[in-house]
Amino acid sequence: MRRLDAIVVGAGVTGSATARALGERGAETVLFEQYVVGHRRGSSHGATRMFRLAYPEPDHVRLARRALESWRGLESAAGEELLVTTGGLYTGGWAEVCGAALATCGVSREWLPAAEAEERFPGVALDGLERVLFQADGGVCLADRAVAAQVRLARAAGVEVREAAEVTRFAIDDRGIAVTSGEETVHAPVAVIAAGPWAGDLLFELGIDLALRPAFAQVTYFDPRAPGTPMPPCLVEAELGPGVAAGGYWVPGVAGARLKAGLGTPGRAVHPSLAPFDVDPEREALDAAWIARRLPAFEPAPVESETCVYTMTPDEDFVLERVGPVVVASACSGHGFSFGPLLGEILAALAAGDDPAIPAERFSTRRPALAASRRPAR
Ligand SMILES: Cc1cc2nc3c(=O)[nH]c(=O)nc-3n(C[C@H](O)[C@H](O)[C@H](O)COP(=O)(O)OP(=O)(O)OC[C@H]3O[C@@H](n4cnc5c(N)ncnc54)[C@H](O)[C@@H]3O)c2cc1C
């Protein structure tokens, strides 16, 4: 059996970032991906994702600020722009709490009267709102390109990337963990499970019971009414509550991508192996109605829609922890992409036994919010 320093399962934004970080630490690493890099069945595909510093909790604001540095580091290593800064607008009760968290962390922000914001960002309509929060560091991650760049850099750092290589078996022993895919079994002191919506099942096999809920998600793309229409900043319209309730969010079109909108709230529970899922016309209609109201400079007729899978935790927070020879890397609930490059550094540190400098209790597998939803014992 071949002995390695580390194994990573899953080449989405989290696993590819971790493999890159491990390779750059000099760890002999194999990255297993059951499909091909960039496939459309999990959580990381598509042209764009929103990046923001605006979070209701100071812990996340601080983490997002670190993530911004990691994105810039990835860009300089990859030699390409991967996070385009557009600024972000945040509205509703949720934005009030984000404003307070940004203030606590000393992050620059502006409260704009709605009328002033409409003047500053022509084409945006903010009727029914008194004021909106503007934060200048908001932006757009170039999703497909970022995953491809991380895999390229991982390979350049000596990581072996196995595509179409589903991991089907694990065996833990006193020296670590053996991982089998097809005819190949490799062993290492540690395996990072970054399997996105498939993680719940894999971790259950490893005795780590986290009822992660894979859920349907969808975005819809829209075109401006007229050529030369200015692209707005990112926008999130939300009230406090589970998921991004109330309106939704849009991600402006940059680097050749179209503007897209989505409901932040997760859809029905799904099994990711049945992806890709059909477009939900009701969600598409809700997005179109919201765009018609909030972005009159754009054609409300959907150009196309794209489906994807969220992995939800009951408290919508990440699970980042080493449990014996296993590093749990579940970071989604609809907002994990923007932390991608930083998560790689954090997870590589956990794999190496170093301090990842994160609020450990917050991201722990043993936190109360995760206890309530344990699966029935077999
Ligand atoms: C529609 C939508 C919009 C979103 N918008 C945003 C946004 O604006 N901003 C933001 O920050 N986040 C956003 N997110 C969330 C973000 O995209 C996810 O948090 C992130 O992509 C999760 O990446 P991952 O690497 O953990 O999972 P994935 O990308 O799903 O990667 C897991 C990988 O593991 C592989 N795998 C699973 N099981 C095995 C196995 N047994 N063997 C080998 N390989 C295996 C899978 O094939 C997959 O490639 C959005 C998500 C969706 C779905």
Tab-separated table of C-alpha atoms and ligand atoms in Angstrom:
chain	number	residue	atom	x	y	z
A	1	MET	CA	0.000	0.000	0.000
A	2	ARG	CA	1.381	3.361	-0.972
A	3	ARG	CA	2.006	5.673	1.960
A	4	LEU	CA	1.382	9.391	1.589
A	5	ASP	CA	1.434	12.447	3.827
A	6	ALA	CA	-2.166	13.395	3.098
A	7	ILE	CA	-5.269	12.482	1.098
A	8	VAL	CA	-8.009	14.862	-0.049
A	9	VAL	CA	-11.445	13.657	-1.121
A	10	GLY	CA	-13.287	16.056	-3.452
A	11	ALA	CA	-12.009	18.610	-5.960
A	12	GLY	CA	-14.570	21.363	-5.527
A	13	VAL	CA	-13.426	24.796	-4.319
A	14	THR	CA	-12.678	23.463	-0.801
A	15	GLY	CA	-10.799	20.271	-1.722
A	16	SER	CA	-8.816	21.833	-4.575
A	17	ALA	CA	-7.738	24.707	-2.288
A	18	THR	CA	-6.712	22.212	0.405
A	19	ALA	CA	-4.753	20.056	-2.028
A	20	ARG	CA	-2.929	23.147	-3.284
A	21	ALA	CA	-2.078	24.265	0.270
A	22	LEU	CA	-0.871	20.774	1.248
A	23	GLY	CA	1.228	20.464	-1.914
A	24	GLU	CA	2.769	23.882	-1.270
A	25	ARG	CA	3.623	22.725	2.255
A	26	GLY	CA	5.571	19.871	0.650
A	27	ALA	CA	3.129	17.161	1.698
A	28	GLU	CA	2.940	14.158	-0.632
A	29	THR	CA	-0.765	14.342	-1.456
A	30	VAL	CA	-3.339	12.609	-3.657
A	31	LEU	CA	-6.610	14.407	-4.523
A	32	PHE	CA	-9.514	12.112	-5.458
A	33	GLU	CA	-12.467	13.382	-7.497
A	34	GLN	CA	-15.336	11.049	-8.434
A	35	TYR	CA	-16.202	13.046	-11.566
A	36	VAL	CA	-13.951	15.395	-13.554
A	37	VAL	CA	-12.717	18.740	-12.250
A	38	GLY	CA	-15.328	21.384	-13.088
A	39	HIS	CA	-18.275	18.967	-13.343
A	40	ARG	CA	-21.835	20.387	-12.905
A	41	ARG	CA	-23.253	18.098	-10.190
A	42	GLY	CA	-21.982	19.513	-6.924
A	43	SER	CA	-21.769	23.006	-5.411
A	44	SER	CA	-18.813	24.786	-7.027
A	45	HIS	CA	-19.710	25.013	-10.712
A	46	GLY	CA	-20.795	28.057	-12.644
A	47	ALA	CA	-19.193	31.301	-13.768
A	48	THR	CA	-19.556	33.369	-10.611
A	49	ARG	CA	-20.113	33.507	-6.843
A	50	MET	CA	-20.643	36.458	-4.533
A	51	PHE	CA	-17.883	37.611	-2.200
A	52	ARG	CA	-18.742	39.847	0.762
A	53	LEU	CA	-17.309	41.117	4.052
A	54	ALA	CA	-20.842	41.916	5.227
A	55	TYR	CA	-21.897	39.171	7.660
A	56	PRO	CA	-24.114	39.368	10.733
A	57	GLU	CA	-21.382	37.864	12.934
A	58	PRO	CA	-17.951	39.426	13.634
A	59	ASP	CA	-16.322	35.958	13.421
A	60	HIS	CA	-17.414	35.715	9.795
A	61	VAL	CA	-16.426	39.295	9.018
A	62	ARG	CA	-12.923	38.548	10.314
A	63	LEU	CA	-12.785	35.290	8.377
A	64	ALA	CA	-13.966	37.029	5.195
A	65	ARG	CA	-11.267	39.674	5.597
A	66	ARG	CA	-8.647	36.898	5.797
A	67	ALA	CA	-10.295	35.260	2.792
A	68	LEU	CA	-9.840	38.446	0.759
A	69	GLU	CA	-6.082	38.236	1.321
A	70	SER	CA	-6.115	34.568	0.336
A	71	TRP	CA	-7.945	35.411	-2.886
A	72	ARG	CA	-5.304	38.000	-3.746
A	73	GLY	CA	-2.627	35.411	-2.954
A	74	LEU	CA	-4.320	32.890	-5.252
A	75	GLU	CA	-4.555	35.489	-8.030
A	76	SER	CA	-0.857	36.324	-7.858
A	77	ALA	CA	0.105	32.625	-7.762
A	78	ALA	CA	-2.234	31.836	-10.681
A	79	GLY	CA	-1.353	34.977	-12.620
A	80	GLU	CA	-4.998	35.817	-13.289
A	81	GLU	CA	-7.844	37.871	-11.818
A	82	LEU	CA	-10.221	35.597	-9.893
A	83	LEU	CA	-12.059	37.981	-7.590
A	84	VAL	CA	-13.449	41.129	-9.230
A	85	THR	CA	-14.272	43.904	-6.739
A	86	THR	CA	-17.640	45.547	-7.498
A	87	GLY	CA	-18.777	46.719	-4.063
A	88	GLY	CA	-21.863	45.299	-2.374
A	89	LEU	CA	-25.265	46.662	-1.373
A	90	TYR	CA	-27.081	45.080	1.561
A	91	THR	CA	-30.655	45.807	2.559
A	92	GLY	CA	-33.283	44.863	5.086
A	93	GLY	CA	-33.101	43.909	8.766
A	94	TRP	CA	-30.211	41.550	8.059
A	95	ALA	CA	-28.127	44.465	6.745
A	96	GLU	CA	-28.631	46.353	10.007
A	97	VAL	CA	-26.944	43.509	11.903
A	98	CYS	CA	-24.204	43.232	9.278
A	99	GLY	CA	-23.524	46.945	9.668
A	100	ALA	CA	-23.006	46.459	13.400
A	101	ALA	CA	-20.662	43.490	12.861
A	102	LEU	CA	-18.624	45.458	10.308
A	103	ALA	CA	-18.377	48.333	12.807
A	104	THR	CA	-17.206	45.945	15.539
A	105	CYS	CA	-14.436	44.776	13.204
A	106	GLY	CA	-13.518	48.280	12.074
A	107	VAL	CA	-14.393	47.532	8.439
A	108	SER	CA	-15.277	50.531	6.238
A	109	ARG	CA	-18.921	50.794	5.227
A	110	GLU	CA	-21.488	53.445	4.285
A	111	TRP	CA	-25.183	53.786	5.015
A	112	LEU	CA	-26.795	55.385	1.960
A	113	PRO	CA	-30.312	56.830	1.842
A	114	ALA	CA	-32.157	54.748	-0.757
A	115	ALA	CA	-32.612	57.723	-3.092
A	116	GLU	CA	-28.898	58.497	-3.001
A	117	ALA	CA	-28.048	54.865	-3.715
A	118	GLU	CA	-30.387	54.854	-6.720
A	119	GLU	CA	-28.576	57.921	-8.054
A	120	ARG	CA	-25.166	56.372	-7.427
A	121	PHE	CA	-26.124	53.047	-9.005
A	122	PRO	CA	-28.398	53.872	-11.956
A	123	GLY	CA	-30.743	51.095	-12.949
A	124	VAL	CA	-31.236	49.890	-9.363
A	125	ALA	CA	-34.666	50.536	-7.740
A	126	LEU	CA	-34.919	50.552	-3.957
A	127	ASP	CA	-38.554	51.439	-3.413
A	128	GLY	CA	-39.844	50.607	0.066
A	129	LEU	CA	-36.368	50.920	1.576
A	130	GLU	CA	-35.165	53.827	3.703
A	131	ARG	CA	-31.476	53.166	3.544
A	132	VAL	CA	-29.001	50.553	2.284
A	133	LEU	CA	-25.570	49.442	3.451
A	134	PHE	CA	-22.713	49.771	0.958
A	135	GLN	CA	-19.445	47.933	1.531
A	136	ALA	CA	-16.737	48.549	-1.047
A	137	ASP	CA	-14.907	45.200	-0.835
A	138	GLY	CA	-17.848	43.153	-2.058
A	139	GLY	CA	-17.208	41.390	-5.331
A	140	VAL	CA	-17.487	38.476	-7.690
A	141	CYS	CA	-15.470	35.255	-7.518
A	142	LEU	CA	-14.870	33.688	-10.934
A	143	ALA	CA	-15.941	30.254	-9.774
A	144	ASP	CA	-15.036	27.799	-12.546
A	145	ARG	CA	-11.765	29.624	-13.188
A	146	ALA	CA	-10.823	29.618	-9.491
A	147	VAL	CA	-11.333	25.860	-9.124
A	148	ALA	CA	-9.337	25.225	-12.305
A	149	ALA	CA	-6.533	27.509	-11.068
A	150	GLN	CA	-6.373	25.777	-7.676
A	151	VAL	CA	-6.149	22.340	-9.316
A	152	ARG	CA	-3.459	23.628	-11.691
A	153	LEU	CA	-1.432	25.043	-8.773
A	154	ALA	CA	-1.922	21.850	-6.770
A	155	ARG	CA	-0.543	19.810	-9.664
A	156	ALA	CA	2.349	22.277	-10.006
A	157	ALA	CA	3.092	21.705	-6.312
A	158	GLY	CA	3.339	17.947	-6.913
A	159	VAL	CA	-0.171	16.867	-5.934
A	160	GLU	CA	-1.514	13.869	-7.875
A	161	VAL	CA	-5.061	14.540	-9.027
A	162	ARG	CA	-7.208	11.458	-9.661
A	163	GLU	CA	-10.300	12.279	-11.697
A	164	ALA	CA	-13.181	9.836	-12.249
A	165	ALA	CA	-11.894	8.196	-9.065
A	166	GLU	CA	-14.668	7.735	-6.534
A	167	VAL	CA	-13.523	6.922	-3.015
A	168	THR	CA	-15.550	3.930	-1.944
A	169	ARG	CA	-13.920	2.681	1.239
A	170	PHE	CA	-12.041	3.953	4.276
A	171	ALA	CA	-10.177	2.007	6.932
A	172	ILE	CA	-8.855	3.735	10.034
A	173	ASP	CA	-5.895	2.191	11.856
A	174	ASP	CA	-3.447	3.319	14.510
A	175	ARG	CA	-1.207	4.980	11.899
A	176	GLY	CA	-3.914	6.890	10.081
A	177	ILE	CA	-6.392	6.059	7.355
A	178	ALA	CA	-6.457	3.938	4.226
A	179	VAL	CA	-8.576	5.167	1.318
A	180	THR	CA	-9.716	2.991	-1.585
A	181	SER	CA	-10.804	4.104	-5.025
A	182	GLY	CA	-11.232	1.405	-7.658
A	183	GLU	CA	-8.207	-0.921	-7.469
A	184	GLU	CA	-6.064	1.646	-5.662
A	185	THR	CA	-5.666	1.890	-1.898
A	186	VAL	CA	-3.426	4.520	-0.396
A	187	HIS	CA	-2.645	5.293	3.239
A	188	ALA	CA	-1.813	8.503	5.081
A	189	PRO	CA	-1.858	9.905	8.637
A	190	VAL	CA	-4.760	12.121	7.573
A	191	ALA	CA	-7.568	12.417	5.014
A	192	VAL	CA	-9.466	15.664	4.360
A	193	ILE	CA	-13.114	14.941	3.492
A	194	ALA	CA	-14.161	17.882	1.285
A	195	ALA	CA	-16.976	15.997	-0.422
A	196	GLY	CA	-19.575	18.790	-0.447
A	197	PRO	CA	-23.150	17.472	-0.475
A	198	TRP	CA	-21.831	13.876	-0.413
A	199	ALA	CA	-19.917	14.495	2.838
A	200	GLY	CA	-22.723	13.462	5.194
A	201	ASP	CA	-22.763	9.876	3.896
A	202	LEU	CA	-18.961	9.540	3.771
A	203	LEU	CA	-18.481	10.939	7.279
A	204	PHE	CA	-21.214	8.659	8.634
A	205	GLU	CA	-19.176	5.704	7.347
A	206	LEU	CA	-16.271	7.109	9.358
A	207	GLY	CA	-18.384	7.322	12.526
A	208	ILE	CA	-18.806	11.107	12.317
A	209	ASP	CA	-22.527	11.738	12.410
A	210	LEU	CA	-23.306	15.110	10.922
A	211	ALA	CA	-26.726	15.277	9.339
A	212	LEU	CA	-25.664	17.658	6.616
A	213	ARG	CA	-28.645	18.434	4.425
A	214	PRO	CA	-28.027	18.556	0.659
A	215	ALA	CA	-30.608	20.983	-0.734
A	216	PHE	CA	-31.684	22.169	-4.168
A	217	ALA	CA	-30.488	25.597	-5.268
A	218	GLN	CA	-30.912	27.579	-8.469
A	219	VAL	CA	-29.795	30.807	-10.080
A	220	THR	CA	-31.186	32.641	-13.099
A	221	TYR	CA	-29.290	34.796	-15.584
A	222	PHE	CA	-30.538	38.122	-16.947
A	223	ASP	CA	-29.427	40.556	-19.628
A	224	PRO	CA	-29.448	44.368	-19.527
A	225	ARG	CA	-32.153	46.058	-21.622
A	226	ALA	CA	-29.629	48.183	-23.480
A	227	PRO	CA	-25.943	47.741	-24.397
A	228	GLY	CA	-23.680	49.784	-22.142
A	229	THR	CA	-25.996	49.511	-19.146
A	230	PRO	CA	-23.782	49.922	-16.066
A	231	MET	CA	-23.393	46.765	-13.978
A	232	PRO	CA	-24.657	47.269	-10.435
A	233	PRO	CA	-22.685	46.181	-7.384
A	234	CYS	CA	-23.613	42.864	-5.735
A	235	LEU	CA	-26.863	43.048	-3.807
A	236	VAL	CA	-28.420	41.036	-0.980
A	237	GLU	CA	-31.937	41.836	0.183
A	238	ALA	CA	-32.697	39.957	3.362
A	239	GLU	CA	-34.504	39.873	6.641
A	240	LEU	CA	-33.074	37.997	9.603
A	241	GLY	CA	-34.110	34.385	9.676
A	242	PRO	CA	-33.183	30.989	8.264
A	243	GLY	CA	-31.277	31.446	5.034
A	244	VAL	CA	-31.429	34.669	3.129
A	245	ALA	CA	-35.138	35.274	3.528
A	246	ALA	CA	-37.184	38.039	1.873
A	247	GLY	CA	-35.861	39.000	-1.553
A	248	GLY	CA	-32.733	37.347	-2.683
A	249	TYR	CA	-29.392	38.287	-4.116
A	250	TRP	CA	-27.807	39.139	-7.428
A	251	VAL	CA	-24.225	38.758	-8.596
A	252	PRO	CA	-23.271	41.276	-11.310
A	253	GLY	CA	-21.917	40.102	-14.632
A	254	VAL	CA	-18.142	40.463	-14.870
A	255	ALA	CA	-15.361	38.930	-16.983
A	256	GLY	CA	-17.840	37.911	-19.690
A	257	ALA	CA	-20.357	36.328	-17.323
A	258	ARG	CA	-23.985	37.434	-17.103
A	259	LEU	CA	-25.678	38.944	-14.058
A	260	LYS	CA	-27.428	36.217	-12.066
A	261	ALA	CA	-30.022	36.264	-9.318
A	262	GLY	CA	-31.155	33.670	-6.815
A	263	LEU	CA	-33.241	33.082	-3.730
A	264	GLY	CA	-30.864	32.584	-0.832
A	265	THR	CA	-33.240	30.157	0.802
A	266	PRO	CA	-32.407	26.500	0.131
A	267	GLY	CA	-34.934	24.345	-1.727
A	268	ARG	CA	-36.068	20.757	-1.206
A	269	ALA	CA	-33.740	18.082	0.143
A	270	VAL	CA	-32.026	16.228	-2.703
A	271	HIS	CA	-29.477	13.457	-3.170
A	272	PRO	CA	-26.506	14.934	-5.050
A	273	SER	CA	-25.861	11.770	-7.042
A	274	LEU	CA	-29.154	12.468	-8.882
A	275	ALA	CA	-27.853	15.865	-10.079
A	276	PRO	CA	-28.055	17.790	-12.340
A	277	PHE	CA	-31.636	18.676	-11.441
A	278	ASP	CA	-34.283	20.247	-13.663
A	279	VAL	CA	-34.882	23.957	-13.415
A	280	ASP	CA	-37.708	24.939	-11.037
A	281	PRO	CA	-39.987	27.318	-12.986
A	282	GLU	CA	-41.541	28.726	-9.802
A	283	ARG	CA	-38.175	29.828	-8.482
A	284	GLU	CA	-37.315	31.228	-11.893
A	285	ALA	CA	-40.514	33.280	-11.868
A	286	LEU	CA	-39.779	34.591	-8.364
A	287	ASP	CA	-36.310	35.678	-9.467
A	288	ALA	CA	-37.725	37.370	-12.576
A	289	ALA	CA	-40.333	39.253	-10.532
A	290	TRP	CA	-37.672	40.409	-8.084
A	291	ILE	CA	-35.378	41.572	-10.894
A	292	ALA	CA	-38.294	43.419	-12.532
A	293	ARG	CA	-38.819	45.299	-9.256
A	294	ARG	CA	-35.234	45.899	-8.105
A	295	LEU	CA	-33.298	46.115	-11.386
A	296	PRO	CA	-35.507	47.757	-14.016
A	297	ALA	CA	-32.454	48.374	-16.229
A	298	PHE	CA	-32.449	44.608	-16.932
A	299	GLU	CA	-34.804	42.503	-18.997
A	300	PRO	CA	-36.869	40.500	-16.499
A	301	ALA	CA	-37.203	37.631	-18.957
A	302	PRO	CA	-34.783	34.881	-17.799
A	303	VAL	CA	-32.006	34.090	-20.291
A	304	GLU	CA	-31.300	30.745	-18.648
A	305	SER	CA	-31.207	29.081	-15.212
A	306	GLU	CA	-28.670	26.809	-13.562
A	307	THR	CA	-29.210	24.338	-10.728
A	308	CYS	CA	-26.760	23.301	-8.044
A	309	VAL	CA	-26.686	21.789	-4.545
A	310	TYR	CA	-26.230	23.500	-1.193
A	311	THR	CA	-25.035	21.553	1.846
A	312	MET	CA	-26.943	22.980	4.794
A	313	THR	CA	-26.126	22.767	8.487
A	314	PRO	CA	-28.857	23.551	11.040
A	315	ASP	CA	-27.090	26.785	12.086
A	316	GLU	CA	-25.838	27.527	8.547
A	317	ASP	CA	-22.264	27.575	9.827
A	318	PHE	CA	-19.229	25.659	8.616
A	319	VAL	CA	-17.850	22.413	10.065
A	320	LEU	CA	-14.057	22.560	10.132
A	321	GLU	CA	-12.384	20.171	12.544
A	322	ARG	CA	-9.858	17.349	12.779
A	323	VAL	CA	-11.291	14.178	14.323
A	324	GLY	CA	-8.509	11.612	14.639
A	325	PRO	CA	-7.105	10.950	11.129
A	326	VAL	CA	-10.065	12.727	9.479
A	327	VAL	CA	-10.356	16.434	8.727
A	328	VAL	CA	-14.000	17.429	8.295
A	329	ALA	CA	-14.259	20.111	5.623
A	330	SER	CA	-17.912	21.059	5.190
A	331	ALA	CA	-18.251	24.725	4.359
A	332	CYS	CA	-21.402	25.668	2.474
A	333	SER	CA	-24.903	26.659	3.566
A	334	GLY	CA	-24.841	28.837	0.466
A	335	HIS	CA	-21.830	30.975	1.385
A	336	GLY	CA	-18.741	28.771	1.319
A	337	PHE	CA	-17.225	29.619	-2.037
A	338	SER	CA	-16.003	33.044	-1.043
A	339	PHE	CA	-13.863	31.488	1.686
A	340	GLY	CA	-12.402	28.844	-0.688
A	341	PRO	CA	-8.689	29.753	-0.859
A	342	LEU	CA	-8.594	30.524	2.879
A	343	LEU	CA	-10.354	27.246	3.740
A	344	GLY	CA	-7.528	25.464	1.928
A	345	GLU	CA	-4.964	27.072	4.242
A	346	ILE	CA	-7.083	26.336	7.338
A	347	LEU	CA	-7.705	22.695	6.398
A	348	ALA	CA	-4.061	22.085	5.466
A	349	ALA	CA	-3.079	23.468	8.881
A	350	LEU	CA	-5.566	21.120	10.589
A	351	ALA	CA	-4.166	18.207	8.559
A	352	ALA	CA	-0.616	19.121	9.588
A	353	GLY	CA	-1.586	19.496	13.244
A	354	ASP	CA	-0.918	23.245	13.206
A	355	ASP	CA	-3.165	25.937	14.707
A	356	PRO	CA	-5.585	27.116	11.968
A	357	ALA	CA	-6.390	30.295	13.926
A	358	ILE	CA	-10.168	29.868	13.758
A	359	PRO	CA	-12.802	29.949	16.523
A	360	ALA	CA	-12.693	26.170	17.017
A	361	GLU	CA	-15.926	25.805	19.029
A	362	ARG	CA	-17.851	27.688	16.383
A	363	PHE	CA	-16.866	25.232	13.637
A	364	SER	CA	-16.790	22.114	15.796
A	365	THR	CA	-18.535	18.819	14.943
A	366	ARG	CA	-19.623	18.616	18.593
A	367	ARG	CA	-21.463	21.966	18.747
A	368	PRO	CA	-25.035	21.830	20.081
A	369	ALA	CA	-26.661	22.968	16.816
A	370	LEU	CA	-25.400	19.808	15.096
A	371	ALA	CA	-26.419	17.456	17.918
A	372	ALA	CA	-30.158	17.837	17.417
A	373	SER	CA	-30.138	16.398	13.957
A	374	ARG	CA	-28.151	13.213	14.423
A	375	ARG	CA	-29.284	10.286	12.299
A	376	PRO	CA	-30.997	7.324	13.959
A	377	ALA	CA	-28.423	4.732	15.065
A	378	ARG	CA	-28.354	1.854	12.582
B	1	LIG	C1	-26.638	28.019	-6.615
B	1	LIG	C2	-25.557	28.284	-5.610
B	1	LIG	C3	-25.153	29.587	-5.393
B	1	LIG	C4	-24.144	29.858	-4.475
B	1	LIG	N1	-23.742	31.143	-4.308
B	1	LIG	C5	-22.705	31.395	-3.473
B	1	LIG	C6	-22.180	32.723	-3.391
B	1	LIG	O1	-22.658	33.641	-4.054
B	1	LIG	N2	-21.118	32.928	-2.562
B	1	LIG	C7	-20.556	31.904	-1.832
B	1	LIG	O2	-19.611	32.156	-1.103
B	1	LIG	N3	-21.029	30.637	-1.900
B	1	LIG	C8	-22.080	30.374	-2.706
B	1	LIG	N4	-22.544	29.094	-2.819
B	1	LIG	C9	-21.962	28.034	-1.979
B	1	LIG	C10	-20.679	27.501	-2.561
B	1	LIG	O3	-20.777	27.355	-3.942
B	1	LIG	C11	-20.304	26.223	-1.840
B	1	LIG	O4	-20.199	26.472	-0.470
B	1	LIG	C12	-18.994	25.613	-2.310
B	1	LIG	O5	-18.978	25.512	-3.692
B	1	LIG	C13	-18.787	24.262	-1.652
B	1	LIG	O6	-17.671	23.664	-2.240
B	1	LIG	P1	-17.174	22.216	-1.822
B	1	LIG	O7	-15.831	22.066	-2.421
B	1	LIG	O8	-17.304	22.069	-0.361
B	1	LIG	O9	-18.248	21.218	-2.449
B	1	LIG	P2	-18.349	20.672	-3.958
B	1	LIG	O10	-18.044	21.718	-4.942
B	1	LIG	O11	-19.636	19.975	-4.073
B	1	LIG	O12	-17.142	19.610	-4.034
B	1	LIG	C14	-17.211	18.352	-3.463
B	1	LIG	C15	-16.550	17.393	-4.442
B	1	LIG	O13	-16.393	16.119	-3.822
B	1	LIG	C16	-16.551	15.129	-4.819
B	1	LIG	N5	-16.846	13.865	-4.141
B	1	LIG	C17	-17.930	13.595	-3.369
B	1	LIG	N6	-17.896	12.313	-2.937
B	1	LIG	C18	-16.750	11.775	-3.456
B	1	LIG	C19	-16.151	10.476	-3.371
B	1	LIG	N7	-16.714	9.482	-2.689
B	1	LIG	N8	-14.977	10.266	-4.028
B	1	LIG	C20	-14.387	11.268	-4.738
B	1	LIG	N9	-14.920	12.523	-4.869
B	1	LIG	C21	-16.079	12.762	-4.231
B	1	LIG	C22	-17.719	15.671	-5.654
B	1	LIG	O14	-17.807	15.067	-6.913
B	1	LIG	C23	-17.389	17.162	-5.707
B	1	LIG	O15	-16.651	17.516	-6.832
B	1	LIG	C24	-23.547	28.795	-3.739
B	1	LIG	C25	-23.941	27.476	-3.962
B	1	LIG	C26	-24.934	27.211	-4.890
B	1	LIG	C27	-25.322	25.796	-5.069
